[in-house]
Short mmCIF file of C-alpha atoms and ligand atoms in Angstrom, two decimals:
data_model
loop_
_atom_site.label_atom_id
_atom_site.label_comp_id
_atom_site.label_asym_id
_atom_site.label_seq_id
_atom_site.Cartn_x
_atom_site.Cartn_y
_atom_site.Cartn_z
CA MET A 212 -53.10 168.10 59.16
CA LYS A 213 -50.76 169.23 56.34
CA LYS A 214 -49.75 166.64 53.77
CA HIS A 215 -46.01 166.08 54.02
CA LYS A 216 -43.67 165.06 51.21
CA ALA A 217 -40.17 163.57 51.39
CA LEU A 218 -37.62 165.26 49.13
CA HIS A 219 -34.44 163.54 47.98
CA VAL A 220 -31.07 165.35 47.86
CA PHE A 221 -27.61 164.02 47.15
CA ASP A 222 -25.40 165.05 50.05
CA LYS A 223 -22.89 166.58 47.63
CA ASP A 224 -25.59 168.98 46.38
CA LEU A 225 -26.41 170.50 49.79
CA ASP A 226 -25.63 174.21 49.83
CA SER A 227 -24.32 175.96 52.95
CA GLN A 228 -27.78 177.15 54.00
CA ALA A 229 -29.24 173.65 53.70
CA GLU A 230 -26.27 172.24 55.58
CA MET A 231 -26.74 174.71 58.41
CA ALA A 232 -30.47 173.92 58.67
CA LEU A 233 -29.67 170.19 58.69
CA ARG A 234 -27.07 170.62 61.43
CA GLU A 235 -29.55 172.59 63.53
CA LEU A 236 -32.07 169.75 63.19
CA LEU A 237 -29.43 167.11 64.02
CA VAL A 238 -28.19 169.02 67.06
CA SER A 239 -31.74 169.48 68.37
CA CYS A 240 -32.57 165.78 67.91
CA PHE A 241 -29.20 164.40 69.09
CA PRO A 242 -28.21 166.89 71.82
CA HIS A 243 -25.56 164.53 73.23
CA GLU A 244 -23.84 163.95 69.88
CA THR A 245 -21.17 166.66 69.80
CA LYS A 246 -20.05 165.80 66.23
CA PHE A 247 -23.12 167.47 64.72
CA ARG A 248 -22.03 170.81 66.16
CA LYS A 249 -19.23 170.89 63.60
CA GLN A 250 -20.27 168.48 60.84
CA ARG A 251 -23.43 167.21 59.14
CA TYR A 252 -22.68 163.49 59.49
CA ASN A 253 -21.90 161.01 62.21
CA ASN A 254 -18.90 158.99 61.04
CA GLU A 255 -19.04 159.02 57.25
CA ILE A 256 -20.62 161.35 54.70
CA PRO A 257 -23.75 159.63 53.33
CA LEU A 258 -24.60 159.57 49.64
CA HIS A 259 -28.34 160.29 49.90
CA ARG A 260 -30.55 162.37 52.13
CA TRP A 261 -34.30 162.78 52.36
CA PHE A 262 -35.99 165.72 54.04
CA VAL A 263 -39.51 166.64 55.07
CA TYR A 264 -40.01 170.42 55.20
CA ALA A 265 -42.56 172.49 57.08
CA ASP A 266 -42.71 176.27 56.66
CA GLY A 267 -39.38 176.22 54.84
CA GLU A 268 -37.52 174.37 57.60
CA PRO A 269 -36.44 170.71 57.62
CA VAL A 270 -38.46 168.87 60.28
CA ALA A 271 -37.56 165.26 59.45
CA HIS A 272 -34.49 163.70 57.88
CA LEU A 273 -32.93 160.36 56.98
CA ALA A 274 -29.62 159.59 55.23
CA THR A 275 -28.34 156.47 53.48
CA HIS A 276 -24.97 154.95 52.65
CA GLU A 277 -24.61 152.45 49.81
CA LYS A 278 -22.54 149.53 51.06
CA GLN A 279 -21.89 145.83 50.71
CA PHE A 280 -20.70 142.89 52.76
CA VAL A 281 -19.39 139.48 51.80
CA PHE A 282 -20.91 136.37 53.36
CA GLU A 283 -19.75 132.87 52.42
CA GLY A 284 -18.07 134.22 49.28
CA GLN A 285 -21.14 136.08 48.04
CA SER A 286 -21.42 139.85 47.96
CA TYR A 287 -24.61 141.47 49.27
CA THR A 288 -25.57 145.11 48.73
CA PHE A 289 -27.31 147.11 51.41
CA CYS A 290 -28.31 150.63 52.27
CA GLY A 291 -27.13 151.76 55.68
CA ILE A 292 -29.76 154.03 57.18
CA ALA A 293 -28.35 156.89 59.25
CA GLU A 294 -29.15 160.08 61.12
CA VAL A 295 -32.91 159.49 61.31
CA CYS A 296 -34.55 162.35 63.13
CA VAL A 297 -37.85 164.17 63.47
CA ARG A 298 -38.12 167.59 65.12
CA GLU A 299 -39.90 167.27 68.44
CA ASP A 300 -43.03 169.16 67.33
CA HIS A 301 -43.51 166.81 64.36
CA ARG A 302 -43.06 163.45 66.07
CA GLY A 303 -45.69 160.74 66.19
CA GLN A 304 -47.01 161.46 62.68
CA GLY A 305 -45.30 158.57 60.92
CA LEU A 306 -42.75 160.79 59.15
CA VAL A 307 -40.08 158.16 59.80
CA GLY A 308 -42.17 155.65 57.83
CA MET A 309 -42.47 158.05 54.90
CA LEU A 310 -38.71 158.65 54.83
CA LEU A 311 -37.93 154.94 55.11
CA GLN A 312 -40.32 154.13 52.28
CA GLN A 313 -38.57 156.62 49.96
CA ALA A 314 -35.12 155.33 50.90
CA GLU A 315 -36.17 151.70 50.38
CA LEU A 316 -37.68 152.56 46.97
CA ARG A 317 -34.45 154.21 45.90
CA HIS A 318 -32.52 151.12 46.99
CA ALA A 319 -35.05 148.57 45.77
CA SER A 320 -32.38 146.71 43.79
CA PHE A 321 -30.27 146.25 46.92
CA HIS A 322 -30.45 143.07 48.98
CA PHE A 323 -30.98 144.60 52.41
CA SER A 324 -31.58 147.73 54.40
CA ILE A 325 -29.69 147.90 57.71
CA LEU A 326 -30.01 150.36 60.57
CA LEU A 327 -29.01 150.68 64.21
CA GLY A 328 -32.06 151.65 66.19
CA ASP A 329 -34.88 150.90 68.61
CA THR A 330 -37.35 148.07 68.01
CA GLU A 331 -40.17 150.35 69.25
CA VAL A 332 -39.54 152.73 66.37
CA TYR A 333 -38.61 150.49 63.45
CA GLU A 334 -40.37 147.14 63.90
CA ARG A 335 -43.64 148.67 62.66
CA TYR A 336 -41.87 149.55 59.41
CA GLY A 337 -40.83 145.96 58.72
CA TYR A 338 -37.40 145.92 60.38
CA THR A 339 -36.25 142.91 62.41
CA LYS A 340 -33.72 142.89 65.22
CA VAL A 341 -30.70 140.67 64.42
CA SER A 342 -27.75 139.69 66.57
CA ASN A 343 -25.19 138.75 63.93
CA VAL A 344 -23.97 142.13 62.62
CA TYR A 345 -20.43 143.15 63.50
CA PHE A 346 -18.59 146.44 63.03
CA LEU A 347 -15.13 145.20 63.92
CA SER A 348 -13.67 148.71 63.67
CA HIS A 349 -15.87 149.53 66.67
CA SER A 350 -16.26 146.37 68.73
CA PRO A 351 -15.51 142.64 68.63
CA LYS A 352 -19.10 141.96 69.77
CA PRO A 353 -22.22 141.91 67.59
CA ASN A 354 -23.97 145.28 67.45
CA PRO A 355 -26.91 145.13 69.90
CA ASP A 356 -29.01 147.65 67.93
CA ALA A 357 -28.79 146.15 64.44
CA MET A 358 -32.09 145.82 62.59
CA ILE A 359 -32.56 144.64 59.01
CA LYS A 360 -35.15 144.51 56.27
CA CYS A 361 -34.91 142.28 53.20
CA LEU A 362 -35.52 144.41 50.09
CA ARG A 363 -35.39 141.46 47.66
CA ALA A 364 -36.07 137.75 47.77
CA GLU A 365 -32.81 136.81 49.55
CA ASN A 366 -33.01 135.80 53.19
CA TRP A 367 -30.84 137.46 55.80
CA PRO A 368 -27.70 135.32 56.46
CA THR A 369 -27.83 133.15 59.56
CA GLY A 370 -24.05 133.34 60.22
CA ASP A 371 -21.91 136.30 61.31
CA VAL A 372 -22.07 139.35 59.05
CA PHE A 373 -18.99 141.60 59.17
CA ILE A 374 -19.40 145.15 57.94
CA ASP A 375 -16.29 147.11 56.95
CA GLY A 376 -15.93 150.70 58.03
CA PRO A 377 -17.54 152.67 60.84
CA ARG A 378 -21.05 152.42 62.22
CA PHE A 379 -23.66 154.52 60.43
C1 COA B 197 -36.82 158.32 66.82
C2 COA B 197 -37.62 159.38 66.10
C3 COA B 197 -36.99 159.65 64.73
C4 COA B 197 -39.05 158.84 65.93
O1 COA B 197 -39.83 159.84 65.32
P1 COA B 197 -41.43 159.75 65.32
O2 COA B 197 -41.92 160.80 64.40
O3 COA B 197 -41.93 159.77 66.71
O4 COA B 197 -41.68 158.32 64.70
P2 COA B 197 -43.05 157.59 64.49
O5 COA B 197 -44.17 158.56 64.28
O6 COA B 197 -42.84 156.58 63.43
O7 COA B 197 -43.35 156.87 65.90
C5 COA B 197 -42.45 155.99 66.40
C6 COA B 197 -42.92 155.29 67.65
O8 COA B 197 -41.74 155.00 68.39
C7 COA B 197 -41.78 155.61 69.67
N1 COA B 197 -40.44 156.13 69.92
C8 COA B 197 -39.87 157.22 69.38
N2 COA B 197 -38.60 157.33 69.83
C9 COA B 197 -38.38 156.29 70.65
C10 COA B 197 -37.25 155.85 71.40
N3 COA B 197 -36.09 156.52 71.42
N4 COA B 197 -37.39 154.72 72.14
C11 COA B 197 -38.54 154.04 72.15
N5 COA B 197 -39.64 154.40 71.45
C12 COA B 197 -39.55 155.52 70.71
C13 COA B 197 -42.83 156.69 69.57
O9 COA B 197 -43.39 156.93 70.85
C14 COA B 197 -43.83 156.05 68.62
O10 COA B 197 -44.59 155.06 69.31
P3 COA B 197 -46.21 155.16 69.48
O11 COA B 197 -46.76 155.40 68.12
O12 COA B 197 -46.56 153.81 70.05
O13 COA B 197 -46.42 156.30 70.41
C15 COA B 197 -37.68 160.71 66.89
O14 COA B 197 -38.18 160.43 68.17
C16 COA B 197 -36.33 161.41 67.02
O15 COA B 197 -35.94 162.18 66.16
N6 COA B 197 -35.60 161.13 68.11
C17 COA B 197 -34.31 161.74 68.35
C18 COA B 197 -33.26 161.20 67.40
C19 COA B 197 -33.20 159.68 67.38
O16 COA B 197 -33.15 159.04 68.42
N7 COA B 197 -33.17 159.10 66.16
C20 COA B 197 -33.14 157.68 65.94
C21 COA B 197 -31.78 157.22 65.66
S1 COA B 197 -31.83 155.49 65.24
#
């Protein structure tokens, strides 16, 4: 099996060819998400992207947003993981783990990493399901898919965590 490598790119540095290849990957992995047919992001443009390439084409991708929330008067930084996808013919090789590792390294000084995803995919990479994350712009209820990982010594808050802005 070929050895894969994750490459970092700032979203602002993507050229039109790279953007088109990314959109093709996103559309193939999220066929029901119509937004990717006209843009390369879900709700907000992320700051960072990581890609795995095979034969010149992106086959795996993960984006991050740099964000913060305030809990009991203290500000906590986190990376919001978004748009994780692996082309069908490259799944099951742990590429998600490689991308997550690179993103977490980049954000090692942040308190937490947060994503919205399936336990079956992310638990093995150290993420824990939590039921106290709210995106009030979307719903008054806690997000049922929120998973977190502590990147530093701080524990995840036990009370309600309100995140400004849209879901990522
Ligand atoms: C989710 C996705 C990125 C996982 O890629 P992958 O390369 O298979 O990831 P891994 O190699 O780390 O394997 C993940 C494990 O989760 C399982 N899995 C993958 N997608 C799953 C899903 N939607 N629901 C439940 N389990 C899933 C895989 O079967 C595998 O389990 P196994 O090793 O016990 O067989 C890929 O399936 C994909 O791109 N899906 C479409 C887009 C998507 O749903 N992205 C996630 C948004 S949060």
